[in-house]
mmCIF file of C-alpha atoms in Angstrom:
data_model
loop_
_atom_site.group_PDB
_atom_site.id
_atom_site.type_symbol
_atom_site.label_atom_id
_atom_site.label_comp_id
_atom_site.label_asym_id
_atom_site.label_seq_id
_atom_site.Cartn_x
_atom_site.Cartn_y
_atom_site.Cartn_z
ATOM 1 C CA UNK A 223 118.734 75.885 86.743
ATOM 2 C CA UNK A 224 118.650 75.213 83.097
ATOM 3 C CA UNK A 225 116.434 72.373 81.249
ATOM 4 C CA UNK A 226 119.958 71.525 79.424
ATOM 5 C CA UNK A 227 122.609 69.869 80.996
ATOM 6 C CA UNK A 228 126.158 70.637 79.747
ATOM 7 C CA UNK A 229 129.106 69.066 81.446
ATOM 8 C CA UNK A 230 131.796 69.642 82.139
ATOM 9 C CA UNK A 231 131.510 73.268 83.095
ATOM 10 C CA UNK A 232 135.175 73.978 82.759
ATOM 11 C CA UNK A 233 138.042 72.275 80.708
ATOM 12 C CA UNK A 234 141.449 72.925 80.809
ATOM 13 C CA UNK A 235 143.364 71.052 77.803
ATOM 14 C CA UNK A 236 146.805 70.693 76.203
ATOM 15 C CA UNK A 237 146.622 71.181 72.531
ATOM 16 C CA UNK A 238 147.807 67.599 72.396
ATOM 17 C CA UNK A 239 144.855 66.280 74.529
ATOM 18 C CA UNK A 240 141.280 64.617 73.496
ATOM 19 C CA UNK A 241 138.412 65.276 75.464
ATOM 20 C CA UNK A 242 134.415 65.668 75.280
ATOM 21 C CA UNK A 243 132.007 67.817 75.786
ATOM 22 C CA UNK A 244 128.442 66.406 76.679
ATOM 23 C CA UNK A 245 124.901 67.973 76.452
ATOM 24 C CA UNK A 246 121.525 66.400 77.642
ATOM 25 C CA UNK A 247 118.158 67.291 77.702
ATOM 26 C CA UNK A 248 115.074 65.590 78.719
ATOM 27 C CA UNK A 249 112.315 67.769 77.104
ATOM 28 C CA UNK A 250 111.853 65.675 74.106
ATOM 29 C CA UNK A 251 113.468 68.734 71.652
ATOM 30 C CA UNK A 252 114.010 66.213 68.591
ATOM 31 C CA UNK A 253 116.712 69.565 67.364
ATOM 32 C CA UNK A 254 119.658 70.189 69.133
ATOM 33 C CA UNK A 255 123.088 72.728 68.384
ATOM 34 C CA UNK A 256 126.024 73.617 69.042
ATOM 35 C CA UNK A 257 127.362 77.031 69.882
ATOM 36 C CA UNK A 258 130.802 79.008 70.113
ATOM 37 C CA UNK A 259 131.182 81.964 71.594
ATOM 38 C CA UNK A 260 133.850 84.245 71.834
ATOM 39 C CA UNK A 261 134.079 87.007 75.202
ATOM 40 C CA UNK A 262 131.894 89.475 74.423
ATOM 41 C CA UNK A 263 130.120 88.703 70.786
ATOM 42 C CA UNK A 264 127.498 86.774 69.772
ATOM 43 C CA UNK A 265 126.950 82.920 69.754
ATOM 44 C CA UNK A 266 128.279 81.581 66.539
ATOM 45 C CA UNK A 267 126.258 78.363 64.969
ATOM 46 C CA UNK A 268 128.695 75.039 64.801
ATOM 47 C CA UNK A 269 126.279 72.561 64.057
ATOM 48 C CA UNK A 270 122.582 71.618 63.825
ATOM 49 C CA UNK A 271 120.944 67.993 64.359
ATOM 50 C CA UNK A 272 117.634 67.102 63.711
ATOM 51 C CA UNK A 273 116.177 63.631 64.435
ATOM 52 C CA UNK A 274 120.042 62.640 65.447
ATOM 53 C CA UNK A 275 120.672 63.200 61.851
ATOM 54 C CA UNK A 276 123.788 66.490 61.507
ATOM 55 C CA UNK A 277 121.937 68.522 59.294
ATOM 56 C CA UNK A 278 123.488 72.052 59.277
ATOM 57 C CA UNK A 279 128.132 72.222 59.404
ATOM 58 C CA UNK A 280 128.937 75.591 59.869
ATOM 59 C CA UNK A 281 132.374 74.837 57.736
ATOM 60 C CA UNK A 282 133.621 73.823 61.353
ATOM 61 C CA UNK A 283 137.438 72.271 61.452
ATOM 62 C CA UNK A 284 137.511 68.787 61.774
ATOM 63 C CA UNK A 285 139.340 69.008 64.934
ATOM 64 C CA UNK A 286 135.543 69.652 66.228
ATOM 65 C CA UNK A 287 133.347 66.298 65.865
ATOM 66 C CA UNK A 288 129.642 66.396 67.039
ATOM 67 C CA UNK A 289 128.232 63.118 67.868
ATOM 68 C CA UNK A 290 124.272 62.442 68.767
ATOM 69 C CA UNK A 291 123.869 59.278 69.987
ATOM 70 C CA UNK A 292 120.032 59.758 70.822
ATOM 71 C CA UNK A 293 117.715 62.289 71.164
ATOM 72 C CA UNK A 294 118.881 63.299 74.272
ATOM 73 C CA UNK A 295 122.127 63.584 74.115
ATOM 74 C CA UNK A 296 124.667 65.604 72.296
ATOM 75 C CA UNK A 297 128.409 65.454 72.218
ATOM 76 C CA UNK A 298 131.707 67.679 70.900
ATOM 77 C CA UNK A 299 134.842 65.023 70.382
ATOM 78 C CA UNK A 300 137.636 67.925 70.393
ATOM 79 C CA UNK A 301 141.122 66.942 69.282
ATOM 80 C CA UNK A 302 144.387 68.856 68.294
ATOM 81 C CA UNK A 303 142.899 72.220 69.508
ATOM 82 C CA UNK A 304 144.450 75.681 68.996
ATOM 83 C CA UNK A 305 144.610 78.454 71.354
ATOM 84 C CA UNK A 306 141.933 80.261 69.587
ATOM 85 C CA UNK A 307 139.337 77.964 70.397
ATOM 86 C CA UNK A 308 139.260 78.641 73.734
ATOM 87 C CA UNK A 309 135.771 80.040 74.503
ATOM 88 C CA UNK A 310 132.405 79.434 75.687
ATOM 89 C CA UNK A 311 130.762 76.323 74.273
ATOM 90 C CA UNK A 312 127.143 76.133 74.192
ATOM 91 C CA UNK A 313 124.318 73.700 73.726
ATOM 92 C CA UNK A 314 120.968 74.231 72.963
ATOM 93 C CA UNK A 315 117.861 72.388 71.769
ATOM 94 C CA UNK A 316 114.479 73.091 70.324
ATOM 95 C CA UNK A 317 111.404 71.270 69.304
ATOM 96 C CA UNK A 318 110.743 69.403 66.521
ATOM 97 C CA UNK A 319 112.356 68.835 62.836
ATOM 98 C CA UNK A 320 114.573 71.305 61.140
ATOM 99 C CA UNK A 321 110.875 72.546 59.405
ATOM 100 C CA UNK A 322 109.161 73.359 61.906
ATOM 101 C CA UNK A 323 111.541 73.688 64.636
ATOM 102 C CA UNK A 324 112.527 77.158 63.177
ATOM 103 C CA UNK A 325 109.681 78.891 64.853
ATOM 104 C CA UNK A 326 110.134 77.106 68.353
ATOM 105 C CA UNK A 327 113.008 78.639 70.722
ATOM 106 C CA UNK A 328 115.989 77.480 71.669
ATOM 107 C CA UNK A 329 117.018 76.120 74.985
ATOM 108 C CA UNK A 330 120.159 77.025 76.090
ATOM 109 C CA UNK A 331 122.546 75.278 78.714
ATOM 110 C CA UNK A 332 125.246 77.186 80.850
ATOM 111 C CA UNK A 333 128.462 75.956 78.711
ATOM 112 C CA UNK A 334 131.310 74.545 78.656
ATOM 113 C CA UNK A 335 134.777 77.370 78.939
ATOM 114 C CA UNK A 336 137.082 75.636 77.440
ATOM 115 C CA UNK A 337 140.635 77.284 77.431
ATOM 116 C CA UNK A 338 143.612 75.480 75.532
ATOM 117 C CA UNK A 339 147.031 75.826 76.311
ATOM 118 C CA UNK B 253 128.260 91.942 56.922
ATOM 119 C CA UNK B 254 126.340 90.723 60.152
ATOM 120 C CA UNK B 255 122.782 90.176 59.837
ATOM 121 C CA UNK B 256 121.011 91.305 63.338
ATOM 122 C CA UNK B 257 122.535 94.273 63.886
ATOM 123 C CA UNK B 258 122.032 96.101 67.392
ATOM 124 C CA UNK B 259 122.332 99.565 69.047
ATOM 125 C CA UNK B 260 123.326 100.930 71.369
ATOM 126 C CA UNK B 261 126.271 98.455 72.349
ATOM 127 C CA UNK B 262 125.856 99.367 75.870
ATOM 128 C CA UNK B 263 123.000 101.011 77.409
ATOM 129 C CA UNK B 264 123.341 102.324 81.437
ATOM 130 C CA UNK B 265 120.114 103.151 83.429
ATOM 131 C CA UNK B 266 118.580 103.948 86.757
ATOM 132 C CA UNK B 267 116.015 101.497 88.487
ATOM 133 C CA UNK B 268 112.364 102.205 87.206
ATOM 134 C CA UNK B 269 113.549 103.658 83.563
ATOM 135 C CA UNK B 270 112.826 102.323 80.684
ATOM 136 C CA UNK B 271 115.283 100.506 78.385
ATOM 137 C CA UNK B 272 115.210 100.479 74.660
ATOM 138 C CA UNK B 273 117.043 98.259 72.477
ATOM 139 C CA UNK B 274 117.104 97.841 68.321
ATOM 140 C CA UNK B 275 117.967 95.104 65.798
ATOM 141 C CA UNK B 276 118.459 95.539 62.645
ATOM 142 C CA UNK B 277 118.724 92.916 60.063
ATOM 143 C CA UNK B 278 119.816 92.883 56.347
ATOM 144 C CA UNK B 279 117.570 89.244 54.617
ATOM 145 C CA UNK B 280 114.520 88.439 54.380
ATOM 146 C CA UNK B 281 113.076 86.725 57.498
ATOM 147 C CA UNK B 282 110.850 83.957 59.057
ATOM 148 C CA UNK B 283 110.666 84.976 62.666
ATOM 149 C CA UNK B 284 113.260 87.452 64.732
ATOM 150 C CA UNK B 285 114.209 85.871 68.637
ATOM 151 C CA UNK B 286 114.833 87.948 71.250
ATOM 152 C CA UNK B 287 117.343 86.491 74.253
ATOM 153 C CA UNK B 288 119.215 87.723 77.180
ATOM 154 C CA UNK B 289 122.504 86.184 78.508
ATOM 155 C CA UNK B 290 123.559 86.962 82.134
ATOM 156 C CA UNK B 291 127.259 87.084 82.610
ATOM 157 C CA UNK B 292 128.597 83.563 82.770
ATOM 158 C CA UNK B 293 125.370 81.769 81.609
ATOM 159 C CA UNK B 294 123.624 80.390 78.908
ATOM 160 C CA UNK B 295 121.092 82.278 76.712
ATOM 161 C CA UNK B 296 117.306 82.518 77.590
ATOM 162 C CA UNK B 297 114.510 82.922 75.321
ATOM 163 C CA UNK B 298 112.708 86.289 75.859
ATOM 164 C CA UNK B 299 110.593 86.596 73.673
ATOM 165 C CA UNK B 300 109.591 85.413 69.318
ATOM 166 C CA UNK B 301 107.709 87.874 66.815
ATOM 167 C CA UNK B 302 107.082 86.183 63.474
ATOM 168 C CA UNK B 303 107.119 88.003 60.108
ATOM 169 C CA UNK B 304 103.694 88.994 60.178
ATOM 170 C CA UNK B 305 103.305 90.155 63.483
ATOM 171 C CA UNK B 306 103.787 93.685 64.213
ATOM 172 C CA UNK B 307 104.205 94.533 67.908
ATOM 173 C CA UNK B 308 104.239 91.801 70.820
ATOM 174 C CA UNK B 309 103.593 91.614 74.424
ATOM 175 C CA UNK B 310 105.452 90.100 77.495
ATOM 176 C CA UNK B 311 105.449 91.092 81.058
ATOM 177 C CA UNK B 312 107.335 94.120 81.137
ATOM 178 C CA UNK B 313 108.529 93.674 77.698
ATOM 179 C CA UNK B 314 107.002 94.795 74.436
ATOM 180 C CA UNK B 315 108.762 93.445 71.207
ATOM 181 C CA UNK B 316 108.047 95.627 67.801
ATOM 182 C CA UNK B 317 109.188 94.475 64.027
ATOM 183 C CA UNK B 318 108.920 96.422 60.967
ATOM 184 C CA UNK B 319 109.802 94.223 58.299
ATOM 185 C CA UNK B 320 109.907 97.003 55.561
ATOM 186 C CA UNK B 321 112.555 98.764 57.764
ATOM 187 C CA UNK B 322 113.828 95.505 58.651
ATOM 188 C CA UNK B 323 114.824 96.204 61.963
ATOM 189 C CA UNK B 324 113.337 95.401 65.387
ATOM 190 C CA UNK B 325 113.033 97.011 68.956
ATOM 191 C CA UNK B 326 112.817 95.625 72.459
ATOM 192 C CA UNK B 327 111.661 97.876 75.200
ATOM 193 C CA UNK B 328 111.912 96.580 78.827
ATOM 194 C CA UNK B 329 109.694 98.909 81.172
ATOM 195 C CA UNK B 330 109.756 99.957 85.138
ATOM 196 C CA UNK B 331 113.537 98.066 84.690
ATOM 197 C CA UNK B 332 114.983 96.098 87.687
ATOM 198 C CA UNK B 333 118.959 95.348 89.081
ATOM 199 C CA UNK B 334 117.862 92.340 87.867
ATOM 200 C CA UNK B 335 117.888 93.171 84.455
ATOM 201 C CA UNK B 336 121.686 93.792 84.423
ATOM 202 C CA UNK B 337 122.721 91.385 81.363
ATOM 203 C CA UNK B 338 123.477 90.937 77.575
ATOM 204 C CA UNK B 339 120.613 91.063 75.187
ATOM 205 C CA UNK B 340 120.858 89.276 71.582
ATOM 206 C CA UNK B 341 118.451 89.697 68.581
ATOM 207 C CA UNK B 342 118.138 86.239 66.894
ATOM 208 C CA UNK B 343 116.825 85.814 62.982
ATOM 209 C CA UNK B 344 115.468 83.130 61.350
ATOM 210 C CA UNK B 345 116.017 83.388 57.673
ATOM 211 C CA UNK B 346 113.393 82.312 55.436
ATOM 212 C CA UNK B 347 113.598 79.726 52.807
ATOM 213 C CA UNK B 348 115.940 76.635 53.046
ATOM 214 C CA UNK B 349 118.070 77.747 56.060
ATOM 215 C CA UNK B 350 115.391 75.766 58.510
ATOM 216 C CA UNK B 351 116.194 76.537 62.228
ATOM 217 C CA UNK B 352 119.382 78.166 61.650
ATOM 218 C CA UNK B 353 119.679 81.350 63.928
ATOM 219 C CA UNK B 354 122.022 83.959 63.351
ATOM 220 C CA UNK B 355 122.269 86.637 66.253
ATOM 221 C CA UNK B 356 123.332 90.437 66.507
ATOM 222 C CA UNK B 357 126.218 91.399 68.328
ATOM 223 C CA UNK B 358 124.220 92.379 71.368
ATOM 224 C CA UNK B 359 123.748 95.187 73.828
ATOM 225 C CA UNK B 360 124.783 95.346 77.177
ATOM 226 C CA UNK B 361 122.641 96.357 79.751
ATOM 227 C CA UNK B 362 123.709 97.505 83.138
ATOM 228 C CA UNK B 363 120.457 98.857 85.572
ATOM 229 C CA UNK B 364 122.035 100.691 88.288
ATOM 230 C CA UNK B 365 119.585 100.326 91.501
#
């Protein structure tokens, strides 16, 4: 089991559709991110808060729109998807601010696969 | 071009060998991460050697950076079935870019029992 909580674990969604995807942790990590990742690469950086402040946009579309409403949560508002962002969506959080955060490491959750039809 | 380079891609062994992995890396850096990712998982935090550390020690892994070389290795000893998954390098650029990570492609390990 993983200290972050991503739900839900699979989506299915029209291109039409709007959905969520939702991230919590409980270990007081005051950073928190959002990953994509594609079958077989790397994990590719979306977005950084720090404090519940969005510090870091990876030039993501605005179809993709991060929300923190507290420290412990995290959420992806997706809307008007393409095909090619089907993939693994991943969460993660670290301690502390953006400053010193950097040497802490990141706590990953299990993803979201989200395919779009 | 990708910063955290790795090699091999894919890397097959027996039970009880070792397994050797390298990064390699093209800015300056604050720290380099090491993580593995079992199939259908999220990633977990091996292992972090900071810019002025040399060589570091986990359990049955040993972590080595040479920062004029810029590259990175990550030998996992006496291996295990276990083992079996996808390991990322992970660097931390120095400067402004905070707790941004940027990770290598990966290799993929597969320990044959």
């Amino acid at each position: 089991d993983t200290e972050v909580t991503q739900t839900p674990k699979h989506l299915v969604m029209g291109m039409t559709n709007k959905k969520s995807l939702k991230c919590e942790q409980h270990m007081g990590h005051r950073a928190m991110y959002w990953y994509k990742q594609k079958a077989k690469k790397p994990p590719e950086l979306m977005f950084v808060y720090s404090y519940e402040k969005l510090s870091i946009n990876e030039s993501v579309p605005s179809r993709f729109s991060p929300e923190c409403p507290n420290s412990s949560l995290l959420n992806l508002h997706l809307h008007a998807l393409q095909p090619e962002d089907s993939a693994l969506y991943l969460c993660a959080s670290s301690q502390g601010s953006l400053r010193g955060g950097g040497n802490q490491p990141q706590h990953f959750g299990d993803g979201t696969r989200l395919s779009i039809l | 071009s990708q910063q955290g380079e790795e090699d091999p891609q894919a890397l097959s062994i027996q039970e009880g060998e070792n397994a050797t992995m390298n990064c390699s890396y093209k800015t300056s850096i604050n720290n380099l991460q090491w993580y593995r990712q079992n199939s259908g998982r999220g990633l977990v935090h091996l292992i972090l050697i900071r810019s002025n550390e040399r060589e570091k020690h986990s359990g049955r892994l040993r972590v080595t950076l040479d920062t004029s070389k810029k590259s990175s290795s990550l030998l996992i000893t006496a291996s295990r079935a276990a083992d079996t998954a996808s390991y990322f390098c992970a660097t931390r650029a120095g400067g402004t870019s905070y707790g941004k990570l940027t990770f290598g492609q990966g290799t993929i390990l597969t320990v044959h029992p």
